[in-house]
Amino acid sequence: MYPQNLAPIPELYVSYESATKLKQEAADLISHDLTPRQICDLELLMNGGFNPLKGFLSEADYISVVDNMRLADGTLWPMPITLDVSETFAEGIEIGQDIALRDQEGVILGTMTVTDRWTPDKAHEAEKVFGANDQAHPAVNYLHNVAGKAYLGGPVTGIQQPVHYDFRGRRDTPNELRAYFRKLGWRKVVAFQTRNPLHRAHQELTFRAAKESQANLLIHPVVGMTKPGDVDHFTRVRCYEAVLDKYPQSTTTMSLLNLAMRMAGPREAVWHGLIRKNHGCTHFIVGRDHAGPGKNSKGEDFYGPYDAQDLFREHQEEIGIEMVDFKHMVFVQERAQYEPMDEIADKDDVTILNISGTELRRRLSEGLDIPEWFSFPEVVAELRKTRPPRSQQGFTVFFTGFSGSGKSTIANALMVKLMEMGGRPVTLLDGDIVRKNLSSELGFSKEHRDLNIRRIGYVASEITKNGGIAICAPIAPYATTRRAVREDIEQFGAFIEVHVATSIEECERRDRKGLYKLAREGKIKEFTGISDPYDVPEDPELRVETENVDVDNCAHQVILKLESLGLIAAD
Ligand code: PPS
């Protein structure tokens, strides 16, 4: 075991008086508005969570960390903590200059003296740090598509902690945890890192870890940034709180860590170990596929299931924290208990049960049973609240088609049918209504049409997020814009594109509003289908023909589609 040292760890904050003064002076500095990920990084830099780092990495440290997992002076550090900015911003900075680091509301959290400015080789960074330059890896995707092109490095002076309004009492700096462990006389502490709700397997694993290492237990979930698609941290923390009662109070505690994970598997495990060491822990649990990013673009795992344990073991001495490694935990029905897969000697004679993450999500979204051997009723209840079955989730029906194709009429009929069924609020965002209320200043250029559709998409995504039904009925002539709206909405619920496939000839023949006549006479410019393009949807969820089919039938086709997708179900 490595000796525990609970003396205060160095922080980058200055005294209250200096911070007040510095804050005033910093108001005149060039400001960088931090991204959510940078705010997480800065918090851990300032509070000592990333000790021994004293700021965002310099170029020499960056090169050395990327290539050798070490700072330029040889200290073990596996993750490049860099301040990425736009090229334009970087060009406006002189070396030696101080910049103010602001949160998204403009509050100055710290300052940085810029000692380095460079353009990184991102493909190389991806290969070395994440093992592949493959954008299926969330951090590689971030690196190429979200992070700025230039990096700035230099020491940071901390002015104030980022503000958190949620679960304030559950957040601790490394020094606060060290002080807590000192006060309770906890000489051995095993930390459990997690980005998922705790189920019975996790509980068993943490119990065993604490028992094996004869240590107290710190449940240390990440609430900064985790893998896209994870259960949000609000729900998770409510789940953790529910499970905490099932642990012995005198030897277990929970604290939230505002870390931005990178899902870098082996390197991430080493990084997590260093961070826990900084938080005063003596042991650290590394399970199967620690911080795994999932499959690569060829459908294969990025890392082997125990690569993280191997790399950790190799560097354990330097990390200064002992690994408690676990194999995959599974439920053995005959013995009604969880056991590590590799310790089951009678594998062929017993029934091994396991529910994967994907299977759990399927059961939640279809409202199916989640057995008690798998999780705790309180946790399942919380998860069901956030992930109700599909028939109770919000969704968007997005009609697209020419002017006069029948979109609004079908959309209205659909709205009435859905209101008759009840259960979820229904909002109709019809093209004309939106143009009157949301987009009255817009015309029909490509730019204005895109803006109009993005606004509709934004409102629909908010409705979908909050469990309502949004019915949109604009022309939406551009496929790329429709795709962008789909992506926005699918984060929160289903997106059903319905192409109202009335031909332009039929629309013109009907000419309900007399607009086609005016368009032909050139009195209305940029008229869709006449003098402006329309990208026919290639693969909509539904295509309805309106010629010789009445409105009621068209709306009913949509209802049937919704039913087949599980969005409407019997009570
Ligand atoms: S878009 O392209 O999706 O932003 O268009 P949208 O907001 O649905 O607005 C379409 C309605 O505006 C009327 N209108 C025009 N349509 C197409 N091209 C031009 N130049 C044009 N000028 C006015 C038309 O009545 C459309 O109504 P709908 O409900 O589609 O018939």
XYZ file of C-alpha atoms and ligand atoms in Angstrom:
602
model
C 0.000 0.000 0.000
C 1.190 3.522 -0.758
C 1.437 5.941 2.169
C -1.540 8.231 2.531
C -0.749 11.915 2.654
C -3.681 14.076 3.650
C -1.752 17.352 3.911
C -3.436 20.084 1.865
C -2.687 19.867 -1.831
C -1.525 23.023 -3.690
C -4.334 24.992 -5.342
C -3.996 27.760 -7.922
C -6.352 30.176 -6.142
C -5.092 33.456 -4.786
C -6.357 34.917 -1.491
C -9.796 36.511 -1.297
C -8.295 40.051 -1.225
C -5.993 39.384 -4.188
C -8.856 37.755 -6.094
C -11.066 40.817 -5.611
C -8.273 43.074 -6.873
C -7.325 40.754 -9.706
C -10.912 40.473 -10.837
C -11.100 44.241 -11.295
C -7.818 44.345 -13.179
C -8.798 41.356 -15.306
C -11.850 43.224 -16.593
C -9.480 45.075 -18.974
C -7.804 41.930 -20.308
C -8.643 40.159 -23.521
C -11.218 37.515 -22.587
C -11.616 33.934 -23.596
C -15.125 32.518 -23.095
C -14.544 28.998 -21.809
C -16.379 26.049 -23.329
C -18.210 23.669 -20.958
C -15.297 21.223 -21.206
C -12.727 23.914 -20.467
C -14.707 25.015 -17.413
C -14.480 21.462 -16.045
C -10.738 21.337 -16.787
C -10.154 24.735 -15.223
C -12.008 23.796 -12.040
C -9.781 20.742 -11.522
C -6.651 22.691 -12.430
C -7.483 25.398 -9.904
C -8.556 23.137 -7.026
C -5.595 20.756 -7.307
C -7.529 17.871 -8.852
C -5.015 17.939 -11.735
C -1.973 18.463 -9.504
C 0.936 18.790 -10.490
C -0.388 20.837 -13.455
C -0.193 24.580 -12.870
C -2.120 25.634 -15.930
C -3.066 24.579 -19.450
C -0.199 22.609 -21.011
C 2.689 24.380 -22.717
C 3.703 23.143 -26.171
C 6.670 21.148 -24.801
C 4.492 19.490 -22.145
C 1.787 18.822 -24.727
C 4.186 17.081 -27.131
C 5.649 15.021 -24.341
C 2.232 14.076 -22.865
C 0.891 13.081 -26.287
C 3.960 11.025 -27.213
C 5.127 9.649 -23.855
C 2.316 10.157 -21.338
C 4.693 12.370 -19.398
C 5.219 16.092 -18.857
C 8.452 17.480 -20.301
C 10.134 17.012 -16.885
C 9.276 13.299 -16.930
C 6.323 13.365 -14.501
C 3.596 10.876 -15.392
C 0.568 12.665 -16.910
C -1.504 10.865 -19.548
C -4.032 13.448 -20.750
C -3.365 16.648 -22.714
C -5.179 19.422 -20.831
C -5.133 22.137 -23.453
C -6.838 25.462 -24.002
C -8.162 25.263 -27.552
C -9.195 28.525 -29.209
C -9.970 29.768 -32.708
C -7.089 30.748 -34.988
C -8.335 34.334 -35.051
C -8.321 34.528 -31.262
C -4.852 32.976 -31.084
C -3.476 35.449 -33.647
C -4.627 38.376 -31.503
C -2.607 37.211 -28.477
C 0.986 38.201 -27.739
C 3.237 35.730 -25.957
C 3.561 36.844 -22.332
C 0.146 38.447 -22.323
C -2.441 37.718 -19.588
C -5.932 36.719 -20.676
C -9.124 36.511 -18.611
C -10.898 33.152 -18.535
C -14.641 33.648 -18.294
C -17.505 31.233 -17.802
C -20.507 31.257 -20.090
C -22.198 34.051 -18.153
C -19.085 36.211 -18.387
C -17.845 35.658 -14.805
C -14.025 35.759 -14.625
C -12.873 32.489 -13.058
C -9.159 32.975 -13.526
C -6.411 34.446 -15.662
C -3.741 32.768 -17.731
C -0.353 34.105 -18.745
C 0.076 32.874 -22.302
C 3.530 31.357 -22.659
C 2.802 29.168 -25.697
C 0.671 29.291 -28.805
C 0.707 26.578 -31.449
C -1.281 24.663 -34.025
C -1.509 21.039 -32.931
C -1.363 18.025 -35.179
C -4.778 16.725 -34.183
C -4.565 13.493 -36.165
C -1.354 12.647 -34.309
C -2.926 13.600 -30.961
C -5.881 11.314 -31.726
C -3.640 8.384 -32.694
C -1.420 8.647 -29.660
C -3.914 9.585 -26.943
C -7.045 7.777 -28.074
C -5.406 5.001 -30.067
C -6.974 5.878 -33.434
C -7.839 8.908 -35.513
C -11.412 7.661 -35.790
C -14.270 10.080 -35.279
C -16.485 7.338 -33.882
C -14.486 8.013 -30.697
C -16.305 10.838 -28.892
C -13.098 12.633 -27.895
C -11.651 12.375 -31.420
C -14.897 13.752 -32.777
C -14.617 16.574 -30.228
C -11.005 17.200 -31.164
C -11.750 17.606 -34.862
C -15.235 19.098 -34.859
C -15.648 21.080 -31.651
C -12.197 22.101 -30.367
C -10.569 25.223 -31.813
C -7.680 24.926 -34.295
C -5.067 26.593 -32.066
C -3.876 25.833 -28.533
C -2.714 28.319 -25.907
C -0.710 27.260 -22.879
C 0.493 28.886 -19.684
C 0.118 29.102 -15.920
C -3.295 29.865 -14.470
C -4.138 32.105 -11.528
C -7.391 31.065 -9.889
C -9.881 33.761 -8.944
C -13.013 31.800 -8.143
C -14.533 28.353 -8.514
C -17.080 27.786 -11.251
C -20.545 28.214 -9.759
C -22.772 25.138 -9.421
C -26.361 25.562 -8.340
C -27.122 21.839 -8.266
C -26.194 19.393 -5.500
C -23.929 21.986 -3.853
C -23.588 19.985 -0.671
C -22.347 16.965 -2.593
C -19.412 18.650 -4.345
C -15.974 18.651 -2.733
C -12.580 19.934 -3.752
C -9.587 17.623 -3.203
C -8.721 19.566 -0.062
C -12.259 19.330 1.282
C -12.183 15.554 0.844
C -8.725 15.326 2.371
C -9.956 17.312 5.374
C -13.013 15.064 5.662
C -10.904 11.904 5.609
C -8.553 13.433 8.197
C -11.455 14.340 10.433
C -12.963 10.858 10.280
C -9.579 9.175 10.604
C -10.007 7.347 7.312
C -6.512 5.994 6.595
C -7.570 3.861 3.639
C -10.097 5.032 1.071
C -11.062 3.170 -2.075
C -12.592 5.360 -4.796
C -15.220 4.178 -7.230
C -15.429 6.155 -10.476
C -18.694 5.995 -12.381
C -20.710 7.704 -15.123
C -23.667 5.329 -14.882
C -26.478 4.779 -12.409
C -25.524 2.255 -9.729
C -27.177 -1.135 -10.039
C -26.726 -4.222 -7.867
C -23.587 -5.369 -9.715
C -21.885 -2.061 -8.923
C -22.918 -2.280 -5.314
C -21.494 -5.770 -5.017
C -18.295 -4.683 -6.735
C -17.818 -1.715 -4.399
C -18.608 -3.845 -1.311
C -16.045 -6.410 -2.384
C -13.456 -3.732 -3.189
C -13.863 -2.134 0.227
C -13.671 -5.528 1.928
C -10.642 -6.680 -0.062
C -8.664 -3.533 0.612
C -10.112 -3.106 4.117
C -10.826 0.465 3.199
C -13.585 3.038 3.458
C -15.478 3.718 0.272
C -15.742 6.916 -1.733
C -18.397 6.780 -4.445
C -16.999 9.398 -6.805
C -19.286 9.845 -9.828
C -18.444 12.157 -12.679
C -20.966 14.955 -13.166
C -18.979 17.126 -15.595
C -19.063 15.662 -19.077
C -19.448 11.974 -19.795
C -20.162 9.953 -22.918
C -22.796 11.517 -25.207
C -26.076 9.695 -24.659
C -25.412 8.857 -20.997
C -28.126 9.292 -18.380
C -28.006 12.964 -17.326
C -26.264 13.662 -14.025
C -29.382 15.032 -12.296
C -31.084 11.666 -12.652
C -27.921 9.792 -11.771
C -27.310 11.720 -8.579
C -30.895 11.058 -7.469
C -30.203 7.362 -8.160
C -26.944 7.448 -6.174
C -28.706 9.119 -3.276
C -31.310 6.369 -3.276
C -28.623 3.654 -3.218
C -26.455 5.334 -0.597
C -28.836 4.177 2.153
C -27.861 0.616 1.311
C -24.220 1.197 2.266
C -22.833 1.262 5.799
C -23.009 4.963 6.670
C -19.892 5.005 8.827
C -17.564 3.729 6.109
C -19.051 5.120 2.872
C -19.397 8.584 1.442
C -20.271 10.087 -1.922
C -18.859 13.149 -3.627
C -19.463 14.544 -7.116
C -16.534 15.164 -9.442
C -16.839 17.872 -12.091
C -14.538 16.100 -14.518
C -14.873 16.229 -18.306
C -14.187 12.620 -19.293
C -12.499 11.796 -22.608
C -13.395 8.093 -22.725
C -9.742 7.291 -23.361
C -9.811 3.816 -21.774
C -6.284 2.892 -20.565
C -4.878 6.431 -20.487
C -8.066 7.639 -18.863
C -7.746 5.027 -16.099
C -4.252 6.284 -15.253
C -5.557 9.867 -15.283
C -8.482 8.906 -13.032
C -6.038 7.272 -10.622
C -3.927 10.430 -10.387
C -7.049 12.533 -9.830
C -8.228 10.208 -7.004
C -4.789 10.257 -5.440
C -5.103 14.044 -5.406
C -8.460 13.659 -3.666
C -6.800 11.756 -0.811
C -7.688 8.187 -1.831
C -5.389 5.191 -1.387
C -7.138 2.676 -3.652
C -8.948 2.917 -6.946
C -11.351 0.479 -8.575
C -10.694 -0.354 -12.230
C -13.273 -2.697 -13.701
C -13.876 -4.126 -17.123
C -13.568 -1.656 -20.044
C -12.821 1.331 -17.813
C -13.884 4.610 -19.523
C -14.525 2.736 -22.760
C -15.763 4.772 -25.747
C -17.701 1.922 -27.392
C -17.147 0.700 -30.935
C -14.974 2.238 -33.642
C -16.193 2.951 -37.180
C -15.535 -0.674 -38.132
C -17.763 -1.882 -35.327
C -14.856 -3.113 -33.177
C -13.992 -2.098 -29.620
C -11.394 0.677 -29.394
C -9.659 -1.021 -26.477
C -9.473 -4.516 -25.036
C -11.666 -5.029 -21.939
C -8.688 -5.196 -19.562
C -6.218 -2.834 -21.332
C -6.970 -0.152 -18.744
C -6.080 -2.492 -15.887
C -2.818 -3.467 -17.637
C -1.675 0.112 -18.199
C -2.647 1.074 -14.668
C -0.716 -1.852 -13.208
C 2.353 -0.850 -15.196
C 2.324 2.663 -13.711
C 0.774 1.967 -10.331
C 3.900 2.834 -8.349
C 4.176 6.257 -9.937
C 0.472 6.996 -9.665
C 0.833 6.205 -5.977
C -2.589 4.626 -5.587
C -3.372 0.918 -5.473
C -5.593 -0.575 -8.113
C -8.450 -2.814 -7.063
C -9.160 -4.628 -10.284
C -12.343 -6.455 -11.092
C -13.462 -8.714 -13.826
C -16.960 -8.559 -15.231
C -19.574 -9.075 -12.453
C -22.501 -11.331 -13.311
C -25.475 -12.728 -11.405
C -25.447 -16.440 -10.613
C -29.075 -17.443 -10.351
C -28.590 -20.631 -8.311
C -26.634 -18.800 -5.632
C -28.674 -15.571 -5.991
C -25.568 -13.400 -5.896
C -23.144 -11.436 -8.036
C -19.733 -12.958 -8.700
C -16.778 -11.922 -10.848
C -17.029 -13.912 -14.066
C -13.442 -15.247 -13.796
C -14.037 -16.613 -10.298
C -16.984 -18.823 -11.230
C -15.511 -22.325 -11.282
C -18.772 -24.109 -12.135
C -19.660 -21.858 -15.106
C -21.193 -24.708 -17.085
C -23.450 -25.893 -14.276
C -25.009 -22.588 -13.211
C -27.271 -20.002 -14.834
C -25.460 -16.734 -15.414
C -27.663 -13.687 -15.837
C -26.660 -10.312 -17.157
C -28.468 -7.290 -18.638
C -26.323 -5.098 -20.888
C -26.631 -1.317 -21.052
C -28.332 -1.582 -24.443
C -30.801 -4.139 -23.137
C -31.553 -1.934 -20.125
C -32.268 1.046 -22.401
C -34.549 -1.124 -24.544
C -36.481 -2.321 -21.515
C -36.841 1.218 -20.225
C -37.991 2.621 -23.558
C -40.506 -0.164 -24.046
C -41.711 -0.065 -20.456
C -40.670 -3.696 -19.865
C -39.831 -5.382 -16.585
C -36.436 -4.759 -14.979
C -35.849 -7.569 -12.498
C -34.916 -6.946 -8.868
C -31.775 -9.055 -9.173
C -30.521 -6.452 -11.638
C -31.307 -3.162 -9.930
C -33.000 -1.473 -6.991
C -36.663 -0.466 -7.332
C -35.790 3.141 -6.329
C -33.187 3.365 -9.123
C -35.518 1.847 -11.708
C -38.262 4.289 -10.649
C -35.895 7.257 -11.161
C -34.777 5.948 -14.549
C -38.352 5.369 -15.637
C -39.169 8.991 -14.815
C -36.404 10.247 -17.144
C -36.783 7.567 -19.772
C -40.486 6.833 -19.892
C -41.642 4.244 -22.447
C -41.798 5.521 -26.023
C -45.565 5.879 -25.826
C -45.072 8.531 -23.154
C -42.063 10.301 -24.679
C -42.238 13.484 -26.683
C -41.846 13.379 -30.472
C -42.014 15.557 -33.581
C -43.966 14.932 -36.753
C -42.369 17.010 -39.492
C -44.450 17.471 -42.648
C -42.654 18.706 -45.750
C -43.956 19.386 -49.259
C -44.864 22.090 -51.749
C -47.080 25.037 -50.928
C -50.660 23.872 -51.296
C -49.706 20.198 -51.057
C -52.039 19.686 -48.107
C -49.479 19.800 -45.277
C -51.452 22.183 -43.070
C -54.767 20.423 -43.603
C -53.337 16.990 -42.754
C -51.359 18.459 -39.838
C -54.553 19.979 -38.426
C -56.436 16.698 -38.756
C -53.558 14.863 -37.090
C -53.512 17.372 -34.241
C -57.211 16.842 -33.574
C -56.836 13.063 -33.638
C -53.929 13.188 -31.188
C -55.841 15.570 -28.917
C -58.780 13.195 -28.940
C -56.430 10.463 -27.666
C -55.045 12.758 -24.945
C -52.050 12.071 -22.700
C -49.538 14.494 -24.191
C -49.820 18.189 -25.096
C -49.871 18.812 -28.854
C -48.482 21.927 -30.551
C -48.912 22.745 -34.219
C -46.136 24.777 -35.818
C -47.691 25.429 -39.195
C -45.658 27.235 -41.870
C -47.952 30.239 -42.100
C -48.434 30.533 -38.326
C -44.702 30.394 -37.701
C -44.029 32.989 -40.349
C -46.525 35.294 -38.674
C -45.364 34.780 -35.077
C -41.743 33.637 -35.059
C -40.263 34.602 -38.405
C -42.174 37.683 -39.505
C -39.010 39.468 -40.644
C -37.868 36.624 -42.906
C -38.247 36.236 -46.656
C -37.701 33.208 -48.910
C -33.985 33.268 -49.722
C -32.096 30.053 -48.877
C -30.583 31.739 -45.852
C -33.948 32.954 -44.544
C -35.695 29.643 -45.201
C -32.930 27.838 -43.293
C -33.250 30.235 -40.390
C -36.997 29.728 -40.372
C -36.655 25.949 -40.294
C -33.953 26.038 -37.615
C -36.284 28.141 -35.445
C -39.108 25.655 -35.952
C -36.655 22.849 -35.156
C -35.529 24.551 -31.971
C -39.089 25.022 -30.687
C -39.989 21.442 -31.675
C -36.904 20.084 -29.890
C -37.881 21.909 -26.693
C -41.427 20.532 -26.943
C -40.085 17.029 -27.616
C -37.612 17.285 -24.740
C -40.413 18.154 -22.377
C -42.599 15.239 -23.389
C -44.958 16.998 -25.821
C -45.890 16.361 -29.425
C -44.776 18.941 -31.984
C -46.361 18.904 -35.418
C -44.460 21.037 -37.922
C -45.747 21.854 -41.383
C -43.349 24.102 -43.303
C -42.229 23.583 -46.911
C -38.663 22.957 -45.636
C -37.224 22.562 -49.138
C -33.593 21.782 -48.225
C -32.547 18.244 -47.246
C -29.495 19.405 -45.281
C -31.587 21.679 -43.073
C -34.168 18.953 -42.493
C -31.329 16.627 -41.482
C -29.919 19.190 -39.049
C -33.339 19.614 -37.435
C -33.697 15.849 -37.211
C -30.369 15.626 -35.380
C -31.406 18.350 -32.922
C -34.667 16.622 -32.129
C -33.498 13.014 -32.020
C -31.452 13.799 -28.916
C -34.767 14.061 -27.087
C -37.281 11.900 -28.906
C -38.443 10.541 -32.230
C -38.493 12.588 -35.433
C -40.991 11.453 -38.037
C -40.567 13.032 -41.424
C -43.732 12.916 -43.517
C -43.399 13.849 -47.153
C -46.690 15.167 -48.484
C -45.949 14.079 -52.033
C -48.501 16.096 -53.982
C -46.984 16.889 -57.380
C -46.236 20.473 -58.325
C -48.756 20.182 -61.203
C -51.524 19.218 -58.784
C -50.582 21.986 -56.336
C -50.644 24.489 -59.152
C -53.969 23.148 -60.422
C -55.475 23.526 -56.916
C -53.786 26.904 -56.345
C -55.779 27.484 -53.134
C -54.149 30.788 -52.303
C -53.673 32.013 -55.880
C -49.921 32.115 -55.291
C -48.913 29.843 -58.178
C -50.564 32.208 -60.627
C -48.606 35.104 -59.155
C -45.411 33.034 -59.196
C -45.906 32.188 -62.887
C -46.430 35.865 -63.628
C -43.145 36.568 -61.810
C -44.971 38.643 -59.200
C -43.700 36.326 -56.419
C -40.017 35.518 -56.692
C -38.187 32.408 -55.430
C -41.376 30.357 -55.345
C -40.760 26.727 -54.363
C -41.269 24.331 -57.259
C -41.628 27.155 -59.787
C -38.559 29.324 -59.417
C -36.887 27.815 -56.342
C -35.630 24.279 -55.579
C -37.225 21.525 -53.517
C -35.139 18.485 -52.465
C -37.519 15.541 -52.473
C -37.018 13.559 -49.215
C -35.181 10.369 -50.089
C -36.020 8.307 -47.071
C -38.833 9.830 -45.024
C -40.545 7.785 -42.318
C -43.756 8.172 -44.344
C -44.758 9.462 -47.773
C -48.420 10.320 -48.305
C -50.134 10.786 -51.639
C -53.029 13.235 -51.474
C -54.468 12.846 -54.954
C -57.674 10.806 -54.663
C -57.118 10.232 -50.932
C -59.109 12.215 -48.390
C -57.519 14.189 -45.561
C -58.854 11.914 -42.831
C -57.181 8.931 -44.463
C -53.865 10.783 -44.835
C -53.911 11.744 -41.131
C -54.830 8.176 -40.241
C -51.773 6.884 -42.133
C -49.654 9.039 -39.847
C -51.422 7.648 -36.769
C -50.721 4.089 -37.979
C -47.072 4.988 -38.504
C -46.840 6.419 -34.981
C -48.405 3.256 -33.628
C -45.942 1.047 -35.501
C -43.072 3.056 -34.004
C -44.426 2.501 -30.506
C -45.168 6.193 -30.022
C -48.854 5.560 -29.513
C -49.933 2.591 -27.445
C -52.960 1.327 -25.595
C -53.123 2.628 -22.003
S -40.034 27.527 -45.874
O -39.375 27.393 -47.204
O -40.200 26.217 -45.270
O -39.365 28.472 -45.010
O -41.501 28.092 -46.204
P -42.712 28.203 -45.166
O -42.291 28.867 -43.925
O -43.345 26.866 -45.004
O -43.704 29.191 -45.873
C -44.398 28.787 -46.929
C -45.691 29.566 -47.069
O -45.388 30.897 -47.487
C -46.122 31.249 -48.661
N -45.120 31.746 -49.620
C -44.180 31.040 -50.295
N -43.909 29.735 -50.373
C -42.876 29.343 -51.142
N -42.103 30.170 -51.850
C -42.343 31.500 -51.818
N -41.574 32.342 -52.496
C -43.416 31.985 -51.028
N -43.924 33.216 -50.765
C -44.941 33.044 -49.902
C -46.900 30.034 -49.070
O -48.238 30.370 -48.798
C -46.485 28.913 -48.134
O -47.605 28.355 -47.458
P -48.009 26.809 -47.501
O -48.654 26.589 -46.159
O -46.777 25.981 -47.645
O -48.930 26.672 -48.619
